[in-house]
Amino acid sequence: MARLTASGIEFAYVAGKPVVQDVSVAVDAGEVVFLLGHNGSGKSSLLGCLAGVHRPSSGQVLLDGEDVHAMSAPARARRLGMIPQLHVAAFAYDVLEVVLMGRAPHLGTFEAPGPEDEAIALDALALVGLTDFRNRRYTELSGGERQLVMVARGLAQRCDVLLMDEPDAHLDPRNQFRVLEVVSDLARQRGLAVVIASHAPNSALMFADRVLLLRHGRTLAMGGVNQTLDEERLTAAYGMPTEVVTKVVAGRRVPRAILPRRIDRVADEVDTIAVHRADVERPGTLLDRVFAAGARRPQRLIVTGARGTGKSLWCAAVAETARARGLRVAGVSSPAVIEGGRKTAIDLVDLGTGQRRRLAEVRRADEPGTATQRWRFAENALAWGNEVLRAAAEAPGVDLLLVDELGPLEFVRGEGFTEGLAAVDARHYAVALAVVRPALVDEALRRWPDAVVVDVED
Amino acid sequence: MRLAPEPAQVAPGLGRTPAGPRWARLALAAGLASPFLVALLALGLGYYPIPVVDVARSLLSAAVPAAADGVPEVARLLVLEVRLPRVLAALLIGAALAVTGVVFQGIFTNPLVDSNLLGVTSGAGFGAALALLLGGGTVWVQAAAFGFGLLAVTLAFLGSRLYRTAPMIVLTLMGILVGSLFGSLTSLLKYVADPLDALPAITFWLLGGLTGVGWGDVPALLTLTGVGAAFFFLVRWRLNVLSLGDAEATALGMRPLHMKFGLIVVATLMTAIAVSVGGVIGWVGLVVPHAARIVVGPDHRRLVPMSLALGATFLLLIDTVSRTLLPSEVPLGVLTGLIGVPILVVLLRRNRTGW
């Protein structure tokens, strides 16, 4: 059973206006759980309920099976450490004095801490790496150091659970990292259960084991970081188009950064034509628009759109219509091969001849040596693709050249179709279309500074 | 991997407690001894100077009558019957005002308040003025001052119950309102008071002073101040935790509002009795806590005893100056301001960073 279990929590400051509704969360020893959500989503209120400071109107919080709200305040504070948001202290206590205050729940009202408490406080300071700071004034420390002093105070409480309200607020990136790294290390090494309310989903990506995504006081999603923090949920949680930048690590694609999607910022500086997914039904008008755009000087179009908006489908429709009108189409596309509902491979198609080859296959999980990549590329297929592009670039009378699609392989690592692309760049066409994902639009614009961006929307 | 802790970038001595632990302990010891030494000197000073030895022997004679052999009877009587009660009152009132200042600053997490924050002194001033206007004797004036002082704080408390969201802020606001209300009422009393008889008496009382304090005033003062000081001394470490603010104190397993209520009740009783005996004496509750913090740091474990001792010494010094050095007695409340304000300015200047 989890160390701290909250089930069916409902809480309201004003009766009838609950700010937390039917939220359940469980935290194990040694685990870091992040509470994420917009301002007013109920993170801090939920944290208060977990800490026993707020009494939920329904549901209960159990610490090792014992009701947190039935415990006396000192008994609760001996096991549950709560670190409120950083504030400026009115009095300049020494760091050691501040850490010693963590002993409060262990001492009687008329008692003052003794040598034993002091030893515990010094141990706690050592654990956060601030031993040398013990005689410094707390008010003169940097925000990150003060936050670490608060962590030390929580450790001096000798608690099993540490609850933190926005420990990364007001800190520079280095200090955010430092504080969260110390806390997550402590969780692993000392079996501390940690709950962190935060406004920084990127901190969660780096340090959380699991996240609880709150929206208007309700659970939007709960689970492992990589599964839970996807574009769709984050967009819903923050009411803001959100982009998740991913990276392949140990053969698995994992989210590395969460960014607001600002395609319109690109649009401010660059010619953009917005295309709707449904326009695929009217490929004729589509082609006219493309050529109208391509008739302008650049003749390069960058087709983009979030995953699933149908940018490849759109390109295929354009190519087909062009062919139907007797235009000469060349280039490559890479349709997915779907077997049993799963993407198992990617083919490569020469749009000029219609020839098709297997480009890459998904590695099987049990395959040896699956260290770094999800896809196993067929070397000869890549070479063939480059050859197709070079031939298309050199062939006379090509009206429409299409490359679907370009990715980090080309833009970042200089592999894949880089060679063929260089040949394409050396020539001019009536229209050249390159399909890229939104995260790489800036990269593509750097390569083709005066290209027109075609933004395919749902 | 953990980032290595940053090396301390502050030069030795800077950013540390104003005093190392040993120095602080010495300063605390010196501070605690100061009221006794100053009292010994003050008892000898006056229109009729008495040598320190005779003062000591007179004091001893209270326990061992033979100790006063050879001391003039008039000196012994002056010390024991006239000066001792006044000196004791000055010590007790100074200690009470200073330590309640420390407590209020701690629980309101604001180093610029004193125990008059909730209107106790304003209420007491009104009570005394009312009794003087009605022609009451000393006992009535003191009783009225004490009673109205408590009434003012009670009103502030009741007012703060109207709003429950931010209890301490609303309480502060109510205290300021109640204080202003009683200030206006006192002005009204002065306006209608007989300018030849009651008005000077009211004005004089409001300026504070220990003239005419006798043994009759000491027992109540000693009892309430003693009990209050003992209570504050016992909970002195808890004051550290409370001074972090309600959120932190709650996180550390305390119930700050309960504790603060108790502390305010005790501090108010102490302030009310002090004001009822000595009149309105300002600045002690502001100047002394700051001076004490500079010497021993903000830790209430040392700050509470230090402010008790320094408060006692400070007020006794000022009362002795008022009694002996000046041609006619200057009211205490005026002198504490005249001396206390420049001291506070210097202290604030020297103590730029931490309180």
PDB file of C-alpha atoms in Angstrom, chain A residues 45-221:
ATOM      1  CA  SER A  45      -5.551  23.448  -1.929  1.00  0.00           C
ATOM      2  CA  LEU A  46      -5.022  19.758  -2.578  1.00  0.00           C
ATOM      3  CA  LEU A  47      -1.551  20.043  -1.058  1.00  0.00           C
ATOM      4  CA  GLY A  48      -3.133  21.667   2.001  1.00  0.00           C
ATOM      5  CA  CYS A  49      -5.552  18.736   2.280  1.00  0.00           C
ATOM      6  CA  LEU A  50      -2.682  16.248   2.016  1.00  0.00           C
ATOM      7  CA  ALA A  51      -0.781  18.186   4.690  1.00  0.00           C
ATOM      8  CA  GLY A  52      -3.779  18.060   7.019  1.00  0.00           C
ATOM      9  CA  VAL A  53      -3.997  21.870   7.052  1.00  0.00           C
ATOM     10  CA  HIS A  54      -7.245  21.922   5.075  1.00  0.00           C
ATOM     11  CA  ARG A  55     -10.008  19.557   6.110  1.00  0.00           C
ATOM     12  CA  PRO A  56     -11.686  18.093   3.018  1.00  0.00           C
ATOM     13  CA  SER A  57     -15.478  18.127   2.989  1.00  0.00           C
ATOM     14  CA  SER A  58     -15.393  14.569   1.740  1.00  0.00           C
ATOM     15  CA  GLY A  59     -12.794  11.902   1.135  1.00  0.00           C
ATOM     16  CA  GLN A  60      -9.876  11.094   3.336  1.00  0.00           C
ATOM     17  CA  VAL A  61      -6.110  11.230   3.453  1.00  0.00           C
ATOM     18  CA  LEU A  62      -4.349   8.207   4.896  1.00  0.00           C
ATOM     19  CA  LEU A  63      -0.718   8.125   5.959  1.00  0.00           C
ATOM     20  CA  ASP A  64       0.329   4.487   6.331  1.00  0.00           C
ATOM     21  CA  GLY A  65      -3.343   3.706   6.800  1.00  0.00           C
ATOM     22  CA  GLU A  66      -3.896   6.343   9.477  1.00  0.00           C
ATOM     23  CA  ASP A  67      -6.268   9.272   8.896  1.00  0.00           C
ATOM     24  CA  VAL A  68      -4.163  12.426   8.665  1.00  0.00           C
ATOM     25  CA  HIS A  69      -7.009  14.630   9.837  1.00  0.00           C
ATOM     26  CA  ALA A  70      -7.551  12.560  12.967  1.00  0.00           C
ATOM     27  CA  MET A  71      -3.966  13.080  14.131  1.00  0.00           C
ATOM     28  CA  SER A  72      -2.971  15.865  16.494  1.00  0.00           C
ATOM     29  CA  ALA A  73      -1.130  18.735  14.827  1.00  0.00           C
ATOM     30  CA  PRO A  74       2.296  17.873  16.288  1.00  0.00           C
ATOM     31  CA  ALA A  75       1.864  14.132  15.602  1.00  0.00           C
ATOM     32  CA  ARG A  76       1.034  14.952  11.991  1.00  0.00           C
ATOM     33  CA  ALA A  77       4.000  17.304  11.653  1.00  0.00           C
ATOM     34  CA  ARG A  78       6.313  14.577  12.925  1.00  0.00           C
ATOM     35  CA  ARG A  79       5.492  12.493   9.863  1.00  0.00           C
ATOM     36  CA  LEU A  80       4.349  14.993   7.254  1.00  0.00           C
ATOM     37  CA  GLY A  81       6.659  17.820   6.289  1.00  0.00           C
ATOM     38  CA  MET A  82       5.095  20.757   4.487  1.00  0.00           C
ATOM     39  CA  ILE A  83       7.128  23.488   2.831  1.00  0.00           C
ATOM     40  CA  PRO A  84       4.930  26.482   2.012  1.00  0.00           C
ATOM     41  CA  GLN A  85       5.780  28.871  -0.789  1.00  0.00           C
ATOM     42  CA  LEU A  86       8.954  30.816  -0.284  1.00  0.00           C
ATOM     43  CA  HIS A  87       8.406  34.084   1.516  1.00  0.00           C
ATOM     44  CA  VAL A  88      10.669  36.777   2.875  1.00  0.00           C
ATOM     45  CA  ALA A  89      11.192  36.254   6.572  1.00  0.00           C
ATOM     46  CA  ALA A  90      10.775  39.256   8.850  1.00  0.00           C
ATOM     47  CA  PHE A  91      13.638  38.292  11.130  1.00  0.00           C
ATOM     48  CA  ALA A  92      17.193  37.389  10.186  1.00  0.00           C
ATOM     49  CA  TYR A  93      17.563  34.036  11.910  1.00  0.00           C
ATOM     50  CA  ASP A  94      20.694  32.023  11.373  1.00  0.00           C
ATOM     51  CA  VAL A  95      20.321  29.107   8.969  1.00  0.00           C
ATOM     52  CA  LEU A  96      20.827  26.609  11.779  1.00  0.00           C
ATOM     53  CA  GLU A  97      18.105  28.276  13.870  1.00  0.00           C
ATOM     54  CA  VAL A  98      15.675  27.964  10.953  1.00  0.00           C
ATOM     55  CA  VAL A  99      16.492  24.286  10.488  1.00  0.00           C
ATOM     56  CA  LEU A 100      16.156  23.722  14.249  1.00  0.00           C
ATOM     57  CA  MET A 101      12.559  24.921  14.011  1.00  0.00           C
ATOM     58  CA  GLY A 102      11.860  21.630  12.250  1.00  0.00           C
ATOM     59  CA  ARG A 103      12.169  20.081  15.690  1.00  0.00           C
ATOM     60  CA  ALA A 104       9.067  21.955  16.894  1.00  0.00           C
ATOM     61  CA  PRO A 105       6.650  19.020  16.556  1.00  0.00           C
ATOM     62  CA  HIS A 106       9.011  16.855  18.627  1.00  0.00           C
ATOM     63  CA  LEU A 107       9.192  19.301  21.538  1.00  0.00           C
ATOM     64  CA  GLY A 108       6.702  20.407  24.169  1.00  0.00           C
ATOM     65  CA  THR A 109       5.311  23.941  24.158  1.00  0.00           C
ATOM     66  CA  PHE A 110       7.664  25.056  26.927  1.00  0.00           C
ATOM     67  CA  GLU A 111      10.677  23.132  25.627  1.00  0.00           C
ATOM     68  CA  ALA A 112      13.607  24.464  23.651  1.00  0.00           C
ATOM     69  CA  PRO A 113      15.750  22.274  21.384  1.00  0.00           C
ATOM     70  CA  GLY A 114      18.785  20.644  22.977  1.00  0.00           C
ATOM     71  CA  PRO A 115      22.123  19.295  21.697  1.00  0.00           C
ATOM     72  CA  GLU A 116      20.430  16.220  20.244  1.00  0.00           C
ATOM     73  CA  ASP A 117      18.078  18.381  18.187  1.00  0.00           C
ATOM     74  CA  GLU A 118      21.031  20.449  17.066  1.00  0.00           C
ATOM     75  CA  ALA A 119      22.824  17.313  15.855  1.00  0.00           C
ATOM     76  CA  ILE A 120      19.730  16.317  13.871  1.00  0.00           C
ATOM     77  CA  ALA A 121      19.519  19.793  12.349  1.00  0.00           C
ATOM     78  CA  LEU A 122      23.208  19.696  11.369  1.00  0.00           C
ATOM     79  CA  ASP A 123      22.709  16.271   9.759  1.00  0.00           C
ATOM     80  CA  ALA A 124      19.807  17.686   7.777  1.00  0.00           C
ATOM     81  CA  LEU A 125      21.893  20.650   6.620  1.00  0.00           C
ATOM     82  CA  ALA A 126      24.628  18.272   5.507  1.00  0.00           C
ATOM     83  CA  LEU A 127      22.116  16.284   3.446  1.00  0.00           C
ATOM     84  CA  VAL A 128      21.222  19.348   1.386  1.00  0.00           C
ATOM     85  CA  GLY A 129      24.890  20.327   1.131  1.00  0.00           C
ATOM     86  CA  LEU A 130      24.669  23.513   3.180  1.00  0.00           C
ATOM     87  CA  THR A 131      26.772  22.643   6.219  1.00  0.00           C
ATOM     88  CA  ASP A 132      28.980  25.675   5.645  1.00  0.00           C
ATOM     89  CA  PHE A 133      25.960  27.941   5.716  1.00  0.00           C
ATOM     90  CA  ARG A 134      24.881  27.136   9.273  1.00  0.00           C
ATOM     91  CA  ASN A 135      25.896  30.498  10.724  1.00  0.00           C
ATOM     92  CA  ARG A 136      24.776  32.587   7.777  1.00  0.00           C
ATOM     93  CA  ARG A 137      21.690  34.751   8.019  1.00  0.00           C
ATOM     94  CA  TYR A 138      18.748  33.030   6.373  1.00  0.00           C
ATOM     95  CA  THR A 139      17.526  36.316   4.891  1.00  0.00           C
ATOM     96  CA  GLU A 140      20.812  36.849   3.077  1.00  0.00           C
ATOM     97  CA  LEU A 141      20.749  33.567   1.167  1.00  0.00           C
ATOM     98  CA  SER A 142      19.707  33.257  -2.451  1.00  0.00           C
ATOM     99  CA  GLY A 143      16.232  31.916  -3.197  1.00  0.00           C
ATOM    100  CA  GLY A 144      17.603  28.487  -4.092  1.00  0.00           C
ATOM    101  CA  GLU A 145      19.612  28.243  -0.906  1.00  0.00           C
ATOM    102  CA  ARG A 146      16.651  29.346   1.186  1.00  0.00           C
ATOM    103  CA  GLN A 147      14.543  26.671  -0.456  1.00  0.00           C
ATOM    104  CA  LEU A 148      17.210  24.086   0.390  1.00  0.00           C
ATOM    105  CA  VAL A 149      17.228  25.321   3.988  1.00  0.00           C
ATOM    106  CA  MET A 150      13.474  24.684   4.007  1.00  0.00           C
ATOM    107  CA  VAL A 151      14.109  21.159   2.719  1.00  0.00           C
ATOM    108  CA  ALA A 152      16.631  20.674   5.532  1.00  0.00           C
ATOM    109  CA  ARG A 153      14.032  21.884   8.005  1.00  0.00           C
ATOM    110  CA  GLY A 154      11.614  19.304   6.601  1.00  0.00           C
ATOM    111  CA  LEU A 155      14.291  16.620   7.072  1.00  0.00           C
ATOM    112  CA  ALA A 156      14.863  17.806  10.654  1.00  0.00           C
ATOM    113  CA  GLN A 157      11.184  17.081  11.233  1.00  0.00           C
ATOM    114  CA  ARG A 158      12.157  13.476  10.490  1.00  0.00           C
ATOM    115  CA  CYS A 159       9.077  13.122   8.332  1.00  0.00           C
ATOM    116  CA  ASP A 160       8.241  10.338   5.879  1.00  0.00           C
ATOM    117  CA  VAL A 161       6.395  12.580   3.460  1.00  0.00           C
ATOM    118  CA  LEU A 162       7.521  15.944   2.129  1.00  0.00           C
ATOM    119  CA  LEU A 163       4.949  18.258   0.532  1.00  0.00           C
ATOM    120  CA  MET A 164       6.258  21.275  -1.332  1.00  0.00           C
ATOM    121  CA  ASP A 165       4.299  24.206  -2.706  1.00  0.00           C
ATOM    122  CA  GLU A 166       6.039  25.565  -5.807  1.00  0.00           C
ATOM    123  CA  PRO A 167       9.607  25.020  -4.663  1.00  0.00           C
ATOM    124  CA  ASP A 168      10.798  26.097  -8.121  1.00  0.00           C
ATOM    125  CA  ALA A 169       8.979  29.431  -8.139  1.00  0.00           C
ATOM    126  CA  HIS A 170      11.118  32.584  -8.277  1.00  0.00           C
ATOM    127  CA  LEU A 171      14.282  30.574  -8.856  1.00  0.00           C
ATOM    128  CA  ASP A 172      16.645  30.827 -11.794  1.00  0.00           C
ATOM    129  CA  PRO A 173      16.954  27.656 -13.920  1.00  0.00           C
ATOM    130  CA  ARG A 174      20.121  26.489 -12.201  1.00  0.00           C
ATOM    131  CA  ASN A 175      18.602  26.821  -8.736  1.00  0.00           C
ATOM    132  CA  GLN A 176      15.361  25.177  -9.833  1.00  0.00           C
ATOM    133  CA  PHE A 177      17.415  22.264 -11.033  1.00  0.00           C
ATOM    134  CA  ARG A 178      19.550  22.212  -7.899  1.00  0.00           C
ATOM    135  CA  VAL A 179      16.619  22.230  -5.478  1.00  0.00           C
ATOM    136  CA  LEU A 180      14.616  19.615  -7.356  1.00  0.00           C
ATOM    137  CA  GLU A 181      17.644  17.413  -7.863  1.00  0.00           C
ATOM    138  CA  VAL A 182      18.446  17.439  -4.137  1.00  0.00           C
ATOM    139  CA  VAL A 183      14.826  16.643  -3.311  1.00  0.00           C
ATOM    140  CA  SER A 184      14.507  13.805  -5.812  1.00  0.00           C
ATOM    141  CA  ASP A 185      17.843  12.358  -4.676  1.00  0.00           C
ATOM    142  CA  LEU A 186      16.597  12.429  -1.091  1.00  0.00           C
ATOM    143  CA  ALA A 187      13.413  10.696  -2.164  1.00  0.00           C
ATOM    144  CA  ARG A 188      15.364   7.857  -3.775  1.00  0.00           C
ATOM    145  CA  GLN A 189      18.051   7.527  -1.135  1.00  0.00           C
ATOM    146  CA  ARG A 190      15.961   7.950   1.993  1.00  0.00           C
ATOM    147  CA  GLY A 191      12.638   6.589   0.823  1.00  0.00           C
ATOM    148  CA  LEU A 192      10.950   9.943   1.269  1.00  0.00           C
ATOM    149  CA  ALA A 193       7.572  10.283  -0.429  1.00  0.00           C
ATOM    150  CA  VAL A 194       7.541  13.691  -2.131  1.00  0.00           C
ATOM    151  CA  VAL A 195       4.621  15.678  -3.528  1.00  0.00           C
ATOM    152  CA  ILE A 196       5.426  18.873  -5.389  1.00  0.00           C
ATOM    153  CA  ALA A 197       2.883  21.413  -6.609  1.00  0.00           C
ATOM    154  CA  SER A 198       4.459  23.197  -9.537  1.00  0.00           C
ATOM    155  CA  HIS A 199       3.788  25.517 -12.431  1.00  0.00           C
ATOM    156  CA  ALA A 200       6.676  24.046 -14.388  1.00  0.00           C
ATOM    157  CA  PRO A 201       5.707  20.971 -16.417  1.00  0.00           C
ATOM    158  CA  ASN A 202       9.292  20.808 -17.616  1.00  0.00           C
ATOM    159  CA  SER A 203      10.427  20.266 -14.003  1.00  0.00           C
ATOM    160  CA  ALA A 204       7.985  17.370 -13.861  1.00  0.00           C
ATOM    161  CA  LEU A 205       9.477  15.910 -17.056  1.00  0.00           C
ATOM    162  CA  MET A 206      12.874  15.889 -15.413  1.00  0.00           C
ATOM    163  CA  PHE A 207      12.126  14.921 -11.823  1.00  0.00           C
ATOM    164  CA  ALA A 208       8.677  13.405 -11.414  1.00  0.00           C
ATOM    165  CA  ASP A 209       7.937   9.702 -11.297  1.00  0.00           C
ATOM    166  CA  ARG A 210       4.273  10.406 -11.773  1.00  0.00           C
ATOM    167  CA  VAL A 211       2.136  13.452 -12.329  1.00  0.00           C
ATOM    168  CA  LEU A 212      -1.382  14.474 -11.399  1.00  0.00           C
ATOM    169  CA  LEU A 213      -2.760  16.911 -13.940  1.00  0.00           C
ATOM    170  CA  LEU A 214      -5.528  19.064 -12.461  1.00  0.00           C
ATOM    171  CA  ARG A 215      -8.032  21.196 -14.286  1.00  0.00           C
ATOM    172  CA  HIS A 216     -10.638  23.289 -12.488  1.00  0.00           C
ATOM    173  CA  GLY A 217     -10.209  21.222  -9.346  1.00  0.00           C
ATOM    174  CA  ARG A 218     -10.679  17.880 -11.057  1.00  0.00           C
ATOM    175  CA  THR A 219      -8.296  15.184 -12.191  1.00  0.00           C
ATOM    176  CA  LEU A 220      -7.530  15.567 -15.873  1.00  0.00           C
ATOM    177  CA  ALA A 221      -4.964  12.786 -15.932  1.00  0.00           C
TER     178      ALA A 221
END
